[in-house]
Coordinates of C-alpha atoms in Angstrom, one line a residue:
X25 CA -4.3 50.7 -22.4
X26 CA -3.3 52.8 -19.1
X27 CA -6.1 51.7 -17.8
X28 CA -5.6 47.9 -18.3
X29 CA -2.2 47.7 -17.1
X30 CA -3.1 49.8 -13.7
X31 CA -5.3 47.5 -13.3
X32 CA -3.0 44.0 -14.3
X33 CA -0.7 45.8 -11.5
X34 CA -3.5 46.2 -8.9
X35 CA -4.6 42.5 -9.4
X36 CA -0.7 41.5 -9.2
X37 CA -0.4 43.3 -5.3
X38 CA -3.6 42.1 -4.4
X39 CA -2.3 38.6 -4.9
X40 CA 1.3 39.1 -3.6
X41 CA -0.4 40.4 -0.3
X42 CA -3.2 37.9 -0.2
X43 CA 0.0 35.1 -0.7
X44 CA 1.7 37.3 2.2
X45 CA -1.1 37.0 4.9
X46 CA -1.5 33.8 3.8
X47 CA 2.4 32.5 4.3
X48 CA 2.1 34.5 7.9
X49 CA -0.9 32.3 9.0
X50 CA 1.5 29.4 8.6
X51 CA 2.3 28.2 11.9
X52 CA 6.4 29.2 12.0
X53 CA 7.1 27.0 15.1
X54 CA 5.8 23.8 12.9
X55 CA 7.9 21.7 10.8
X56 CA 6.6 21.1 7.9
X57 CA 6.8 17.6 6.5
X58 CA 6.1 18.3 2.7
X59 CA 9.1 20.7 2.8
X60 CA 11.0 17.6 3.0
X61 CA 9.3 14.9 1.7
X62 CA 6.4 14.0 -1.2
X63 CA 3.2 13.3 -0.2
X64 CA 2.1 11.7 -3.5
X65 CA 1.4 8.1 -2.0
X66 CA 4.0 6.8 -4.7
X67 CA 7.4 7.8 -3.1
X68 CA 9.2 6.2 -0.2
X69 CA 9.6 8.2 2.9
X70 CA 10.2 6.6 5.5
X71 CA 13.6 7.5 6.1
X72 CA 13.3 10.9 5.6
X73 CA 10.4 11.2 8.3
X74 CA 12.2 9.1 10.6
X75 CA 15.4 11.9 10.1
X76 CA 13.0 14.9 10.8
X77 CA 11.4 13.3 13.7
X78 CA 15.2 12.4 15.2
X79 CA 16.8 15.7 14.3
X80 CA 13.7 17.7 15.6
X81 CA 13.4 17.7 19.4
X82 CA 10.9 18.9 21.1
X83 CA 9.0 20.0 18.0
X84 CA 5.8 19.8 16.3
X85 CA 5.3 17.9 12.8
X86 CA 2.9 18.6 10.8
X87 CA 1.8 16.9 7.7
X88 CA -0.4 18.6 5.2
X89 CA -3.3 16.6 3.4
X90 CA -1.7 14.3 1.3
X91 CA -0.4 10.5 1.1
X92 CA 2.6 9.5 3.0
X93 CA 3.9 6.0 1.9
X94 CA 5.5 3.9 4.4
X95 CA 7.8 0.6 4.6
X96 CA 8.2 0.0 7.9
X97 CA 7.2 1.8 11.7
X98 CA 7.6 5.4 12.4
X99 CA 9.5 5.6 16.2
X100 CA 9.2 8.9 18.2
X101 CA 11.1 9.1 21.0
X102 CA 10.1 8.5 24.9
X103 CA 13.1 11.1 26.1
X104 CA 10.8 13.8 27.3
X105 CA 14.5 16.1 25.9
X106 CA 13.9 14.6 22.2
X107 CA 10.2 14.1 22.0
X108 CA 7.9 15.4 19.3
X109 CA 4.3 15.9 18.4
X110 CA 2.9 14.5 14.9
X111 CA -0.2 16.7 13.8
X112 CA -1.4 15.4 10.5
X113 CA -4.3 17.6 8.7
X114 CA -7.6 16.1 8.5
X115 CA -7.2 14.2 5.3
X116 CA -3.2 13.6 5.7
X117 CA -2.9 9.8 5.6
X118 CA 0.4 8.0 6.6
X119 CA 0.0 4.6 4.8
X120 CA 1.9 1.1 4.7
X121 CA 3.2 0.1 1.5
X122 CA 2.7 -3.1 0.0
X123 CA 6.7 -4.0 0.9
X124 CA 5.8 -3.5 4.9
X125 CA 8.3 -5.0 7.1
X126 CA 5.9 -5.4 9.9
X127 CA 4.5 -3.4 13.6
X128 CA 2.7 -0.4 13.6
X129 CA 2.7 2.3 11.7
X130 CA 3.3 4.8 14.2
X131 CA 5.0 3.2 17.3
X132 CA 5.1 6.2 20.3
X133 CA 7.8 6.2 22.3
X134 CA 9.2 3.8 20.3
X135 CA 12.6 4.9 21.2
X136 CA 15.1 6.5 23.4
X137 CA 13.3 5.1 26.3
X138 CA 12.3 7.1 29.7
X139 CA 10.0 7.3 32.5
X140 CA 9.9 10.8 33.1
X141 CA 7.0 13.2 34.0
X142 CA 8.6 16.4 35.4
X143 CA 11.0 17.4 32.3
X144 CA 8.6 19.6 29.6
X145 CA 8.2 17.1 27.0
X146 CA 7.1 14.4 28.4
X147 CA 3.5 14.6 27.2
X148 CA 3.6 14.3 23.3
X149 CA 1.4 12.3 21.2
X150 CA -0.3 11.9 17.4
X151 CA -3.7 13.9 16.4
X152 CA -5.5 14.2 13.6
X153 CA -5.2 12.5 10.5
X154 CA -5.4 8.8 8.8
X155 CA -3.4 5.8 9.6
X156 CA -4.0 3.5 7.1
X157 CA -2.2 0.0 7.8
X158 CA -3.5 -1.5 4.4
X159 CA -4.2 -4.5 5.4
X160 CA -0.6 -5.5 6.6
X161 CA 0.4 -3.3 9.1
X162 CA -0.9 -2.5 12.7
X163 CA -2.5 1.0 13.2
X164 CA -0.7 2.8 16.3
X165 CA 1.2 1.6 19.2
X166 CA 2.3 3.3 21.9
X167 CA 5.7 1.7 23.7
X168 CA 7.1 3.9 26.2
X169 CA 6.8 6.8 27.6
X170 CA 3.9 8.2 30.5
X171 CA 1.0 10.2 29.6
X172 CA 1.0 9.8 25.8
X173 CA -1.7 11.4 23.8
X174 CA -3.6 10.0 20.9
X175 CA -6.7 12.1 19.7
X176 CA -9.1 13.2 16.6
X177 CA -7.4 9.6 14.5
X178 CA -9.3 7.9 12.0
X179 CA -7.4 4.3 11.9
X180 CA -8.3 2.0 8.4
X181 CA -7.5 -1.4 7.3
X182 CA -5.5 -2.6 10.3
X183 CA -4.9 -5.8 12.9
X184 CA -4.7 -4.1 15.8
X185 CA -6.1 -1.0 15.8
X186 CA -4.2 0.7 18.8
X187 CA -2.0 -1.1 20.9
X188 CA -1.1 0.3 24.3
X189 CA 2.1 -1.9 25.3
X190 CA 3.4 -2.5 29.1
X191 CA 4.3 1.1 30.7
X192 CA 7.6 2.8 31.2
X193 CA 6.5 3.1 35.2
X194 CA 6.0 -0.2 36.7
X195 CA 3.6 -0.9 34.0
X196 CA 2.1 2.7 34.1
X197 CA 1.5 3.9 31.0
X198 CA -0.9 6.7 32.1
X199 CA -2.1 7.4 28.2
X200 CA -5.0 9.5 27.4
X201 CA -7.0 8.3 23.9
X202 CA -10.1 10.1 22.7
X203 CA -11.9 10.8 19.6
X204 CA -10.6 8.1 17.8
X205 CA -12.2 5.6 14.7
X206 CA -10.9 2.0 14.0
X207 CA -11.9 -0.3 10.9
X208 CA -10.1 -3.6 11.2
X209 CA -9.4 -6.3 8.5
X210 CA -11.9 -8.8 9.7
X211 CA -9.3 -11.3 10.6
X212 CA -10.0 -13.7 13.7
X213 CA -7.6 -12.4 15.4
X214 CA -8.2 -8.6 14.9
X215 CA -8.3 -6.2 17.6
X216 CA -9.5 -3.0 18.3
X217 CA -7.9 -1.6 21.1
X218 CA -5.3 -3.5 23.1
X219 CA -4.2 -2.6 26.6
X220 CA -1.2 -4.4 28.4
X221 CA -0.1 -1.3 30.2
X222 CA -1.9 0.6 33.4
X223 CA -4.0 3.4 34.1
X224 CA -5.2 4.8 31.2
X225 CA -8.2 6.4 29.8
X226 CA -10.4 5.6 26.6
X227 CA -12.7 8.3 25.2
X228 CA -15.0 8.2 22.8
X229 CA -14.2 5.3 20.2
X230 CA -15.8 3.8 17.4
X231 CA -14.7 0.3 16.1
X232 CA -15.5 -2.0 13.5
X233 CA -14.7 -4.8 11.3
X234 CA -12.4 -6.8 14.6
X235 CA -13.2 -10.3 16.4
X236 CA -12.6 -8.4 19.3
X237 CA -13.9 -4.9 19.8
X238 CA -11.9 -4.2 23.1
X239 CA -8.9 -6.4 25.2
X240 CA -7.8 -5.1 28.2
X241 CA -5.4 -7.2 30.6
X242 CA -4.4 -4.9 32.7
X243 CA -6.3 -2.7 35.5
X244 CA -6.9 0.8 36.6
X245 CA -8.0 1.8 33.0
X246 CA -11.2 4.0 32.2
X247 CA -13.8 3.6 29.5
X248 CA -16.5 5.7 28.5
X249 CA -18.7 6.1 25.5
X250 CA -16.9 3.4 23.5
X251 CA -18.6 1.0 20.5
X252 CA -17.4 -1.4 18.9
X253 CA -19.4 -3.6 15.9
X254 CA -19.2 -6.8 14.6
X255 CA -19.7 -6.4 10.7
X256 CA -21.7 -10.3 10.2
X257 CA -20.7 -12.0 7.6
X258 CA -21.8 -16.2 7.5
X259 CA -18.1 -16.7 6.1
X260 CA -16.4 -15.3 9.1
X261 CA -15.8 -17.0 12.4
X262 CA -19.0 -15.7 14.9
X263 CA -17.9 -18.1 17.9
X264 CA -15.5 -16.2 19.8
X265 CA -16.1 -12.8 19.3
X266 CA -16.6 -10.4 21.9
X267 CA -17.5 -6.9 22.0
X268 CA -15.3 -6.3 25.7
X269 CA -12.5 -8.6 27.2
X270 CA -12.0 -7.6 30.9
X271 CA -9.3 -9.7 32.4
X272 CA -7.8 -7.4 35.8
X273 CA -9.7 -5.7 38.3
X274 CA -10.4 -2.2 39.2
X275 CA -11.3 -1.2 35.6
X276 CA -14.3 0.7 35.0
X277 CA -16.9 1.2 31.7
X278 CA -19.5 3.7 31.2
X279 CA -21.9 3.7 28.2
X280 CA -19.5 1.1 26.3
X281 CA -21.3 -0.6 23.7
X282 CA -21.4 -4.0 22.5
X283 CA -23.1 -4.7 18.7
X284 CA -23.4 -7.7 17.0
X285 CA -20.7 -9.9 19.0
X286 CA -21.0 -13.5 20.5
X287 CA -20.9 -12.2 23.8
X288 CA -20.7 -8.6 24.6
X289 CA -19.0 -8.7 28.2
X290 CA -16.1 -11.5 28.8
X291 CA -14.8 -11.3 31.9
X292 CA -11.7 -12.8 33.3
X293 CA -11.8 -15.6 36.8
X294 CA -12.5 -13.6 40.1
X295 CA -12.2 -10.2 38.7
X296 CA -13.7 -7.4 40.2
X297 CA -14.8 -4.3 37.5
X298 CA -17.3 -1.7 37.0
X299 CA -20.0 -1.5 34.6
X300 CA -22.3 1.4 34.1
X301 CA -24.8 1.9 32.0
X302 CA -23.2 -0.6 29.1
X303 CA -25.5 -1.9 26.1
X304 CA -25.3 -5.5 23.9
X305 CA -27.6 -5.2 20.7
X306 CA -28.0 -7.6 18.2
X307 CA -28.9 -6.3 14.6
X308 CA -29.6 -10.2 13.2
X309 CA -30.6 -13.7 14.4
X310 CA -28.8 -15.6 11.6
X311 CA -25.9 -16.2 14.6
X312 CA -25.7 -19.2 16.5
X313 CA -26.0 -17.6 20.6
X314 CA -26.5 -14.0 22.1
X315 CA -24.2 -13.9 25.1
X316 CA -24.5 -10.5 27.5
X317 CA -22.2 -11.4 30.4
X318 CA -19.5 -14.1 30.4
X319 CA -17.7 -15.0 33.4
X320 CA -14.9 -17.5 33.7
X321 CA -15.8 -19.0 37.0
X322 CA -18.4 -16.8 39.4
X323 CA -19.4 -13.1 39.0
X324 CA -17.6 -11.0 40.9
X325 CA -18.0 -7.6 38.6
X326 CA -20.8 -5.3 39.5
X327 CA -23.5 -4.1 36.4
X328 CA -25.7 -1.2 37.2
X329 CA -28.2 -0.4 34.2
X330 CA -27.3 -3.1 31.5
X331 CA -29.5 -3.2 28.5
X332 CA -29.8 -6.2 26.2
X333 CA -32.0 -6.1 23.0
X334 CA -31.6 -9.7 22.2
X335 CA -32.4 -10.7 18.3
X336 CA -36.1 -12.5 18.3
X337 CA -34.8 -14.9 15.9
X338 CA -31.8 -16.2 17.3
X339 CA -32.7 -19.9 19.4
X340 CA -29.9 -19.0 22.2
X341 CA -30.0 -16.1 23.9
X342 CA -28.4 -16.0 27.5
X343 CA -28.2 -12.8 29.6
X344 CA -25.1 -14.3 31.8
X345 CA -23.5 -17.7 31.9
X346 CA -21.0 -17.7 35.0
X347 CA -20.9 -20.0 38.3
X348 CA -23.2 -19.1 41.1
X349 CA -22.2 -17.9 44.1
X350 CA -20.1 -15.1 43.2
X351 CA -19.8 -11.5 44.6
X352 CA -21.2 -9.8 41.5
X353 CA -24.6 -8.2 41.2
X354 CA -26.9 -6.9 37.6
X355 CA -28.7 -4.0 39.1
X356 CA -31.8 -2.1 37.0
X357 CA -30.9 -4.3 34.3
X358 CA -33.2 -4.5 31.1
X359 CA -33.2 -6.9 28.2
X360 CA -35.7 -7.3 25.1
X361 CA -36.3 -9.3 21.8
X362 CA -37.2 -12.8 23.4
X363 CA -38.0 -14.0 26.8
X364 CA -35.0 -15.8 27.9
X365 CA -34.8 -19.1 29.9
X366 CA -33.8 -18.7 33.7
X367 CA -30.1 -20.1 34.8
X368 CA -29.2 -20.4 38.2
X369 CA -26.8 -17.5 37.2
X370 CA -29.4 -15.6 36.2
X371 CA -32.0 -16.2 39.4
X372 CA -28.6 -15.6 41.6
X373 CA -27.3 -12.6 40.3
X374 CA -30.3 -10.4 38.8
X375 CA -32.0 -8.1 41.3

């Protein structure tokens, strides 16, 4: 009997210390969202977030794995002196309730605007986690701020995937977005990634399920190692839909990847961008045209090391449609899967 309760005792202090260590890994400098809030996908907390985030500067939340159920945006703030950092753990998932009121789910900078770079604080951000828009909410927008982070999010069920709104300096928004998945809804007017503000850089991005893979209006942005598929469905609208909408100079793309849309490569009158080593791919012929390159008006835009794989079964395939004359050149480019009828474009701008 001695023996058994020595050993009941040993089992309890083994625990209590194991529970010890365990408590002191905790991160002490976090706070904790599930210490305020449910994470049961069934409660309402919006309002409580929104309180932590606003009575927490400077701080980093962090959300356990869980469901977080939301009616309407979560706004951090673009004051560099009340900022904060949302870490969410791998399977944490903030969500849009059926009852949303509309906007993103998380909108960055969102409030107490500032353009402010030399203040510790300015660079805060989201990572990690799942945004899930459910079908009636945007995914993540970011609108103020400079040099706003976004990294290692997996974005479900949304409109706009992430939109990056005009920036707080002149337009600068100077954000930095890597490691990121998007599904849209499917909708003809979803988008994966929006750009209307400056000088920012895209990492490492898959999308799928959008009309339009990637939009950007505005110049000085960077884009490397980005894809973005067209999931084909007969019902949906295929005319239209474009992999890469380029509609300002100076913007530059390396190894960004164009599957399944009309035309992979739209670019906007007279502009003047950099293409390097991009891909279009076409994984069916049941589609009305194959577009590569699109310009509106002559070709201006330089492409070194384009690859097509045109569908063999699709009747119209073009490797650029754009007026003649232009500044542009297609340099070591490749295409495959049908021999394709020669344009004037096509005589003046391959070499």
């Amino acid at each position: 009997m001695k023996r058994i309760i020595i050993l009941q005792t040993l089992v309890a202090v083994f625990l209590l210390t194991g529970q010890a260590h365990a408590q002191a890994a905790l991160p002490t400098d976090r706070i904790v969202a599930t210490h305020y809030v449910k994470a049961d996908g069934k409660t309402d907390v919006t309002e409580a977030l929104q309180h932590l985030i606003d009575t927490h500067p400077n701080r980093t939340i962090y959300f356990p794995d869980g469901v977080y159920l939301l009616s309407h945006s979560l706004y951090t703030p673009a004051d560099p002196t009340k900022s904060v950092m949302l870490v969410l753990d791998n399977y944490a998932r903030l969500q849009a309730s059926p009852h949303w009121q509309g906007g993103a789910v998380v909108r960055l900078g969102g409030e107490h605007p500032a353009n402010n770079i030399t203040i510790p604080g300015s660079n805060y951000g989201l990572r990690g986690g799942i945004i899930d828009g459910a079908n009636v909410a945007d995914g993540i927008s970011i609108d103020g701020g400079r040099e706003t982070t976004i990294q290692d999010v997996s974005i479900k069920h949304v409109r706009i995937g992430i939109h990056v709104k005009h920036g707080a300096n002149s337009g600068s928004s100077d954000a930095d977005i890597r490691q990121v998945n998007i599904v849209g809804n499917d909708s003809v007017n979803s988008i994966g990634l929006l750009v209307e503000g400056y000088d920012n850089t895209f990492t490492n991005m898959r999308i799928a399920s959008v009309h339009t893979g990637v939009w950007v209006k505005t110049g000085g942005n960077c884009l490397r190692n980005i894809h973005p598929l067209y999931i084909f469905k007969p019902t949906q609208q295929y005319e239209g839909s474009c992999g890469f909408r380029v509609e300002q100079n100076n913007n530059w793309l390396d190894f960004c990847y164009s599957d399944q849309f009309a035309t992979g490569f739209s670019l906007g009158r007279d502009i003047c961008a950099t293409f390097t080593n991009c891909f279009c791919f076409w994984y069916t012929g049941k589609v009305p045209s194959q577009t590569a390159i699109e310009a509106q008006g002559q070709l201006n835009s330089l492409f070194t090391g384009l690859h097509a794989n045109f569908h063999a079964d699709c009747t119209d395939a073009t490797i650029i449609k754009a007026e003649a004359g232009g500044r542009g050149r297609l340099t070591a480019t490749e295409y495959f899967g049908r021999k394709l009828k020669d344009s004037d474009a096509a005589k003046y701008y391959l070499k």
